[in-house]
Short mmCIF file of C-alpha atoms and ligand atoms in Angstrom, two decimals:
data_model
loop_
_atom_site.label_atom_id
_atom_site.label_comp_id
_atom_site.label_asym_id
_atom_site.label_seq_id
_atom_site.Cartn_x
_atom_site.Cartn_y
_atom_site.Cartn_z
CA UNK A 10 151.58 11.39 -146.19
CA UNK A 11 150.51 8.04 -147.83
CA UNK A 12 147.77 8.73 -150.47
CA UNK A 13 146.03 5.22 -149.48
CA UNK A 14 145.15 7.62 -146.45
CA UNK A 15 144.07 10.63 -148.13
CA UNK A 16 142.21 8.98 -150.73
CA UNK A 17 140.48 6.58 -147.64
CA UNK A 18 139.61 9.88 -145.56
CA UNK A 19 136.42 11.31 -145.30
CA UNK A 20 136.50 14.23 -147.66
CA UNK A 21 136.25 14.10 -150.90
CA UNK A 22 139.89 14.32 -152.54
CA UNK A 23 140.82 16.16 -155.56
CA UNK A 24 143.75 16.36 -156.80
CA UNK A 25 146.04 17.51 -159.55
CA UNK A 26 148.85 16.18 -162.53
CA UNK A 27 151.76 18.08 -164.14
CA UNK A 28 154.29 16.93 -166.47
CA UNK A 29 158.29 17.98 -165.85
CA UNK A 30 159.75 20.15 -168.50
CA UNK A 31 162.04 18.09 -171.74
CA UNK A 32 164.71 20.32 -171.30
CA UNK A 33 166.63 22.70 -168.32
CA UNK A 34 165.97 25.45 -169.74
CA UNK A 35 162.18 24.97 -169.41
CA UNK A 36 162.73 24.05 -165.80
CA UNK A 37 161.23 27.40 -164.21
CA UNK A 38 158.61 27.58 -167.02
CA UNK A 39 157.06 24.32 -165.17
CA UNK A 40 158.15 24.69 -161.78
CA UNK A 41 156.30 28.12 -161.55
CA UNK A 42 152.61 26.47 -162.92
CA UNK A 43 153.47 23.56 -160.43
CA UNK A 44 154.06 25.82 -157.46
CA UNK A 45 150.96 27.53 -158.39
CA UNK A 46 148.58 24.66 -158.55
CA UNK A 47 150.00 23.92 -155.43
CA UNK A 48 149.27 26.57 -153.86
CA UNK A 49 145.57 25.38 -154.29
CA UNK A 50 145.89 23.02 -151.84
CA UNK A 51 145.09 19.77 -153.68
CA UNK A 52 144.70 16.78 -151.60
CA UNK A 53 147.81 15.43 -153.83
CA UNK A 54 149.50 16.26 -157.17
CA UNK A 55 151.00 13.46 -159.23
CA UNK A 56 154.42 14.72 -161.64
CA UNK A 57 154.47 12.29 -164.53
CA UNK A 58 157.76 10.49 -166.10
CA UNK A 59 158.47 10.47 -169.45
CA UNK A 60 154.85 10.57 -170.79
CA UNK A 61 154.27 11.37 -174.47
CA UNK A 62 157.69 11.42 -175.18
CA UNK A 63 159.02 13.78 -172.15
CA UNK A 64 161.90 13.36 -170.18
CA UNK A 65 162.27 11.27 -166.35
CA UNK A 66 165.10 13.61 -165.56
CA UNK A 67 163.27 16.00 -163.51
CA UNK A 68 160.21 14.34 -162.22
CA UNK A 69 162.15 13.67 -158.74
CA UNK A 70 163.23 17.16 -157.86
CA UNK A 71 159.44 18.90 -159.51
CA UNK A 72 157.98 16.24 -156.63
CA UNK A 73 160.06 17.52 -153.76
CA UNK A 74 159.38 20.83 -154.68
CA UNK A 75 156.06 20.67 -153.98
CA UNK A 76 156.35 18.36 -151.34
CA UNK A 77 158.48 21.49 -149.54
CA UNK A 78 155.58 23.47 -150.50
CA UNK A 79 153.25 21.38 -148.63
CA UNK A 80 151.25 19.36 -150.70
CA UNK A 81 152.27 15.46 -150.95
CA UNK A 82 153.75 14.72 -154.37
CA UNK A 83 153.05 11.13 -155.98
CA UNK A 84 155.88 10.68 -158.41
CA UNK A 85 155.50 8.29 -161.59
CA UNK A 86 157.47 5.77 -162.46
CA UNK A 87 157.80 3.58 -165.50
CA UNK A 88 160.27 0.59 -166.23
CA UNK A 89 159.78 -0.87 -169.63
CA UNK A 90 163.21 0.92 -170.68
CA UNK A 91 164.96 0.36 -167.37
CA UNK A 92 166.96 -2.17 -165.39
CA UNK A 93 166.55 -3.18 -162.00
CA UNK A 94 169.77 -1.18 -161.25
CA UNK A 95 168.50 2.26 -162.37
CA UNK A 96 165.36 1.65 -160.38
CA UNK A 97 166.66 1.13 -157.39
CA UNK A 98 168.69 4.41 -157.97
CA UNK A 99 165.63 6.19 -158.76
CA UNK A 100 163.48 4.75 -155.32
CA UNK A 101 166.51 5.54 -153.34
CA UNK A 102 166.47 9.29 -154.63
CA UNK A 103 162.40 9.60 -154.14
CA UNK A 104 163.25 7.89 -150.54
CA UNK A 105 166.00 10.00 -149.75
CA UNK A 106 164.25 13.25 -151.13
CA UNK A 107 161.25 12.37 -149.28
CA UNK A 108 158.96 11.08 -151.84
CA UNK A 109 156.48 8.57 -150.10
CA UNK A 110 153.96 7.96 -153.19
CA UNK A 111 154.85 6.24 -156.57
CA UNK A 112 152.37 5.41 -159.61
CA UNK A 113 154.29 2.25 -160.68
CA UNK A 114 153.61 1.74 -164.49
CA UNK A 115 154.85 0.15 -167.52
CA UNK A 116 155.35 2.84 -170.29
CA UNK A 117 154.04 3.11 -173.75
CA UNK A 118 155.97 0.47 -176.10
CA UNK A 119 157.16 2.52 -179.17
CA UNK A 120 159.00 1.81 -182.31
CA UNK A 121 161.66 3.20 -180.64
CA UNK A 122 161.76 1.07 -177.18
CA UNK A 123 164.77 -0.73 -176.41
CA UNK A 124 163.18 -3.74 -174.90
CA UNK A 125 166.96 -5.34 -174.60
CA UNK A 126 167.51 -2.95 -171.97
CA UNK A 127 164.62 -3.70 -170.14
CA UNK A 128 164.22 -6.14 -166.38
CA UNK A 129 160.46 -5.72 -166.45
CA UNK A 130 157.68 -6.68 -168.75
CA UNK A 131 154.69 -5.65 -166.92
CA UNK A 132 153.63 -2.83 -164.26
CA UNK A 133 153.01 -5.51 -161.89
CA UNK A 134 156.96 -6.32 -162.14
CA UNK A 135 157.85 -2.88 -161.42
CA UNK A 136 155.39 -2.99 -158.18
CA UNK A 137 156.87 -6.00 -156.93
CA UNK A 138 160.20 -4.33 -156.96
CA UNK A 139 159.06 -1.31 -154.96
CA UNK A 140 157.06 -3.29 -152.86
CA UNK A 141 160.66 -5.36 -151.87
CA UNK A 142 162.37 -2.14 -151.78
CA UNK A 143 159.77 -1.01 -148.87
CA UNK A 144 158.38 2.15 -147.73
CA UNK A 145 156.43 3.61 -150.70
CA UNK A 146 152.38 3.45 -151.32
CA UNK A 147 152.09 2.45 -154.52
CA UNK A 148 149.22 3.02 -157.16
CA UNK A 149 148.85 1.60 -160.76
CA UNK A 150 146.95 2.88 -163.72
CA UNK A 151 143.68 1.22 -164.76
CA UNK A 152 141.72 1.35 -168.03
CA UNK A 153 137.87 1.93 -167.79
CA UNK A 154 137.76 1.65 -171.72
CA UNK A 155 140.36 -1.23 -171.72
CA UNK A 156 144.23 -0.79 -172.05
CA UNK A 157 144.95 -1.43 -175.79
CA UNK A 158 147.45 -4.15 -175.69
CA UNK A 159 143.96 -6.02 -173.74
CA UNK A 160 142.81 -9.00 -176.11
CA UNK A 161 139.34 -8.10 -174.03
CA UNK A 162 138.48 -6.68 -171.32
CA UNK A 163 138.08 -9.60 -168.46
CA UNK A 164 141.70 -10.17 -169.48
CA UNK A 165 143.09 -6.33 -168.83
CA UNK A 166 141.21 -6.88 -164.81
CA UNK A 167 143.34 -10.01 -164.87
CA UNK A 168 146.07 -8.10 -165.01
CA UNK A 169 144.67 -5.51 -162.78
CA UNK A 170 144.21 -8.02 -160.29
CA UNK A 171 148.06 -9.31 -160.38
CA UNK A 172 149.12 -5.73 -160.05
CA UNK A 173 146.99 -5.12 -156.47
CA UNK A 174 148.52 -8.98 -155.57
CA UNK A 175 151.94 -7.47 -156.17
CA UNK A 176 150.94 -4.46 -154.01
CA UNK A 177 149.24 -1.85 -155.43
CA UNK A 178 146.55 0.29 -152.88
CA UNK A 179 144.90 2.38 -155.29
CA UNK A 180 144.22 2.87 -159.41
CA UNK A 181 144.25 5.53 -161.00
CA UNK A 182 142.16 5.72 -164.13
CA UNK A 183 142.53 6.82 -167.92
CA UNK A 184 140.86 9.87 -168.39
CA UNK A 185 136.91 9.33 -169.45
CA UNK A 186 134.11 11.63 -171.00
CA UNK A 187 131.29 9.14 -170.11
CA UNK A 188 130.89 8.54 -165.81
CA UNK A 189 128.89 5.52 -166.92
CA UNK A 190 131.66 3.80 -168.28
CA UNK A 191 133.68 4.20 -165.32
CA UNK A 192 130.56 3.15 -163.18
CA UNK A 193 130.40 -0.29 -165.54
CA UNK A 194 133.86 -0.99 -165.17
CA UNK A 195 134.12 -0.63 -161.55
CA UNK A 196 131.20 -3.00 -161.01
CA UNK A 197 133.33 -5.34 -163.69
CA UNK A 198 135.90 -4.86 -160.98
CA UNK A 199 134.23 -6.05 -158.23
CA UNK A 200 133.04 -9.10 -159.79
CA UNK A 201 136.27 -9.92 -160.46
CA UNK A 202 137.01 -9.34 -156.59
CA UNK A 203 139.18 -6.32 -157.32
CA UNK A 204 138.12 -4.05 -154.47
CA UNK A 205 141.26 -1.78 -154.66
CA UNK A 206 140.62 2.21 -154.02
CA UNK A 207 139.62 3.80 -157.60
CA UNK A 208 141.22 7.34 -158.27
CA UNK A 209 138.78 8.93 -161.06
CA UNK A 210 140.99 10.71 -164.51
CA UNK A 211 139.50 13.77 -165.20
CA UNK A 212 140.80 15.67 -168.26
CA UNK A 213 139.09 18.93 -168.72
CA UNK A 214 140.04 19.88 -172.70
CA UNK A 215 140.15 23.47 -172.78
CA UNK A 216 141.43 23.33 -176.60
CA UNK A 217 140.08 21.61 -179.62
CA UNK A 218 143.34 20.92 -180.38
CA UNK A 219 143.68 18.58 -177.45
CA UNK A 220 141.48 16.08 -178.98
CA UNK A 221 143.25 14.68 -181.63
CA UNK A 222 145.74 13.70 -179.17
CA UNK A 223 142.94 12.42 -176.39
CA UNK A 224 142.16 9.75 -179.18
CA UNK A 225 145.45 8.64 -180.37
CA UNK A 226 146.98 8.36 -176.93
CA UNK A 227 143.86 6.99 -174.48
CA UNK A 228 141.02 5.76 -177.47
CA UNK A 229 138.66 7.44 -174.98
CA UNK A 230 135.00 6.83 -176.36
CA UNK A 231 133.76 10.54 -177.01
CA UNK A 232 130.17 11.46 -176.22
CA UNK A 233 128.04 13.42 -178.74
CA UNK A 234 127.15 15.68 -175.88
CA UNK A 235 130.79 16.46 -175.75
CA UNK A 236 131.54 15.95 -179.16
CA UNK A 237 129.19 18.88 -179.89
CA UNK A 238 130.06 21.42 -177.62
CA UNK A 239 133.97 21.01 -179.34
CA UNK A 240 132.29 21.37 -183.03
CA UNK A 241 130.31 24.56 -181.67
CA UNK A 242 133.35 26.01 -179.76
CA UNK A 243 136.34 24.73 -180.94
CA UNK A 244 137.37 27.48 -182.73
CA UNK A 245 136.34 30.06 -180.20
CA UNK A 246 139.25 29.78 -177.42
CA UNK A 247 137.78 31.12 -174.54
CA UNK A 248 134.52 29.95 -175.14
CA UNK A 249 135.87 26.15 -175.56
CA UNK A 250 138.05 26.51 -172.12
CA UNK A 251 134.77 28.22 -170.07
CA UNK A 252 133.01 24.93 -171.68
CA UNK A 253 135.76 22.67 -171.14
CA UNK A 254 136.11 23.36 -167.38
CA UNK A 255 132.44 23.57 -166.89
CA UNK A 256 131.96 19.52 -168.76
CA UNK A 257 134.51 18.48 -166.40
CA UNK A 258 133.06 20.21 -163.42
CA UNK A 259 129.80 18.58 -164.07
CA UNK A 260 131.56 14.78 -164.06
CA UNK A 261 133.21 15.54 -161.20
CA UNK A 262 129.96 16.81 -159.11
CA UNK A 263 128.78 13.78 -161.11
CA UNK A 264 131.30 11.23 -159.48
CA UNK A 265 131.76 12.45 -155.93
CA UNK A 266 127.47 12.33 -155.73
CA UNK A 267 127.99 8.76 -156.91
CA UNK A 268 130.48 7.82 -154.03
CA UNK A 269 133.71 8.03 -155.83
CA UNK A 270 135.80 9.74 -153.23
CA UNK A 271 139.25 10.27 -155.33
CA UNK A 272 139.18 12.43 -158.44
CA UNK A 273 142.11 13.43 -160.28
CA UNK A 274 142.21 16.28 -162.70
CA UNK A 275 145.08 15.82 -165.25
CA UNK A 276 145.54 19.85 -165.25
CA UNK A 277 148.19 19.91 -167.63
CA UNK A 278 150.37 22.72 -166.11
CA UNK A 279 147.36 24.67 -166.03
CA UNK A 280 146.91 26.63 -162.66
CA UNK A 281 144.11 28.87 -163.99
CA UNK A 282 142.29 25.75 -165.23
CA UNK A 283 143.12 23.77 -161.92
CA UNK A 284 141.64 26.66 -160.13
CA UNK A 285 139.09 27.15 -162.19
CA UNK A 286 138.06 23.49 -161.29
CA UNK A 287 138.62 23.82 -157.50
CA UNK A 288 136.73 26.54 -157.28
CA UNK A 289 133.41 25.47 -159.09
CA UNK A 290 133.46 22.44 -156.31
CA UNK A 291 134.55 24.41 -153.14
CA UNK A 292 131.34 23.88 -150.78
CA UNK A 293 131.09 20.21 -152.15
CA UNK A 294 134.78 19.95 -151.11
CA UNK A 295 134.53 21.17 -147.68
P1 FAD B 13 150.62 -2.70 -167.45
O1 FAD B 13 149.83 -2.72 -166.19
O2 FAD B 13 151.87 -3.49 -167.48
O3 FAD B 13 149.64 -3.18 -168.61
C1 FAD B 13 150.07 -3.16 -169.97
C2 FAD B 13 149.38 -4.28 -170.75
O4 FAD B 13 149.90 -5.54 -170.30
C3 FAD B 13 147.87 -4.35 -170.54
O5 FAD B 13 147.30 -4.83 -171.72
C4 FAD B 13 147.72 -5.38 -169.43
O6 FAD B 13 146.46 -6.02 -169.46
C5 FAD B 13 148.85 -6.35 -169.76
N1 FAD B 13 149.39 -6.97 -168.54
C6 FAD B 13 149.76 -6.33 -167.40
N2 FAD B 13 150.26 -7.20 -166.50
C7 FAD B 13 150.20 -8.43 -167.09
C8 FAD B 13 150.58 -9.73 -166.67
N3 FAD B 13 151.15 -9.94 -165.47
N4 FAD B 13 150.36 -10.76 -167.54
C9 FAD B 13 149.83 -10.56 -168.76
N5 FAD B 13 149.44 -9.32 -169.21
C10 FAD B 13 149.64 -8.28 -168.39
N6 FAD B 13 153.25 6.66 -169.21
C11 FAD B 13 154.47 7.19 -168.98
O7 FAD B 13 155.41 6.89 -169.73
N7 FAD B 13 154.68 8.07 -167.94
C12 FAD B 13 153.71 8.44 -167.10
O8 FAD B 13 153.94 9.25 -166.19
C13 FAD B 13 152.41 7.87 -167.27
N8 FAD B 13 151.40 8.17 -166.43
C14 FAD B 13 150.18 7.52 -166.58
C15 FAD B 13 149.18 7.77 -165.63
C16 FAD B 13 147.93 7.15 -165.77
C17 FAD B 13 146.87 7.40 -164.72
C18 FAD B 13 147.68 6.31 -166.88
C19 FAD B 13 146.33 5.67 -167.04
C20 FAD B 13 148.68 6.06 -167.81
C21 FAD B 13 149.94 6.65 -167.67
N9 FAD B 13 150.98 6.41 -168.58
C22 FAD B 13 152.23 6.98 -168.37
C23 FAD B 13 150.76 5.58 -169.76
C24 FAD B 13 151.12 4.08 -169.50
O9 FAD B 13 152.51 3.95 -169.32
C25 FAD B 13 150.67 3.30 -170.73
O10 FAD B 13 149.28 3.29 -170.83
C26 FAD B 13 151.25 1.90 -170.91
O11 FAD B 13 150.94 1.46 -172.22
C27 FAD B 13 150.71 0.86 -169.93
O12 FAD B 13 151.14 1.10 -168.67
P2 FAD B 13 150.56 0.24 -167.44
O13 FAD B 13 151.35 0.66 -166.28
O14 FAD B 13 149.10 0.34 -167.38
O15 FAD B 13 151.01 -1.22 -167.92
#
């Protein structure tokens, strides 16, 4: 199923991330927590590529697992290290495996990127080039707080803008702690006549630990509200993960009674959390 149509539908979607595993040997250790949160029934889980220093190697087959298991799988994508060659290899494995979903995105730039290998500069390239290929739904990745290679912020919904001309349906945001900044930025949006589906990041941080590396890899603006609940539990694990899942639970209820329709819980390989989550919202997802 296209997610354009499941994210368009009447119900409220929610749905769910995992990462693939770096190495083979990990490969059951993440399949099982995948096959688990999908046995939720999300509306949709996305499997990311090569995030945070992971590997791409897997992300194909972890997506037609759970397709087989009945949930549709939206598979990332990135291209800053890749030429057009080994992305056509990789659409015509998601094509031939099934895959009908693909979050088209750039990929951090490191120290260590080899830009020489690289076809594409931007996203938007990348969506162009499945767009040609045919067949997928394609999302990008938007920044409520601004992407940090943005000189401002009119200029990163520029760019947002070229990436729905070169065929992106839907966006799918950096995670957020504050709903009013996503509320801001989508009315930024449609100023800017962006009116492109908006799939709402939710990262429920169920660790202290998680929040050094919230701030160095998304810059998300954290709340005091949130900022104190982590300084009174963050050394208390279960206490911090019962609070965790109960702040995110709250934006959620937060966003679908505000008439966002699409939320997306990066779950983190986390079926007890995912479940956690699903459950807190079940009569509001009905
Ligand atoms: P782009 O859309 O290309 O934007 C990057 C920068 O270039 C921005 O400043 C933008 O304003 C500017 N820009 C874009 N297009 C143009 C243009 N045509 N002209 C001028 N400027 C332009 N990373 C991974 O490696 N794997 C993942 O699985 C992954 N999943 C993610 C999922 C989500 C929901 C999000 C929000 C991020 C994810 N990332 C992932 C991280 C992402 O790769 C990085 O944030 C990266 O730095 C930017 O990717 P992008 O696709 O947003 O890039």
């Amino acid at each position: 199923m296209k997610i354009i149509d499941i994210i368009n539908g009447e119900k409220p979607s929610l749905s769910f991330e995992v990462f693939p595993p770096k190495t083979s040997d990990k490969f059951d250790s993440v399949e099982r927590p995948a096959l688990q949160i999908a046995d939720l029934k999300p509306s949709f889980m996305s499997v990311t590529y090569g995030a945070g220093g992971g590997t791409s190697k897997y992300t194909a087959e972890i997506a037609e697992h759970i397709l087989q298991h009945g949930v549709t799988p939206l598979a990332h994508l990135s291209c800053i290290s890749s030429t057009r060659e080994m992305v056509r290899k990789q659409l015509t494995e998601l094509k031939t495996k099934g895959i009908e979903n693909i979050l088209a995105l750039r990929g951090d730039i490191t120290p260590e990127t080899d830009l020489s290998r690289s076809d594409y500069r931007y996203a938007s390239d990348l969506t162009r080039e499945i767009a040609d290929f045919g067949g997928f739904c394609i999302g990008g990745a938007c920044y409520p707080e601004c992407h940090p290679d943005s000189a401002n912020s009119d200029s990163d919904i520029e760019s947002l803008k070229i990436k729905a001309e070169c065929g992106c349906e839907f966006f799918t945001t950096q995670m957020f702690f504050d709903n009013n900044i996503l509320y801001n930025f989508m009315y930024r949006l449609l100023r800017k006549g962006v009116d492109v589906p908006i799939v709402a990041g939710i990262m429920p941080v169920t660790n202290a630990g998680q929040i050094k590396r919230i701030c160095s890899i998304s810059k998300s603006a954290l709340p005091q509200r949130f900022l104190r609940i982590v300084d009174r539990y963050g050394d208390k694990p279960e206490v911090m993960k019962q609070a965790g899942i109960a702040y995110a639970t709250e934006q959620i209820i937060d966003l679908y009674a505000n008439g966002i329709n699409a939320v997306h819980v990066y779950s983190m390989n986390k079926p007890d959390v995912a479940a956690a989550i699903k459950n807190n919202i079940s009569e509001i997802l009905k």
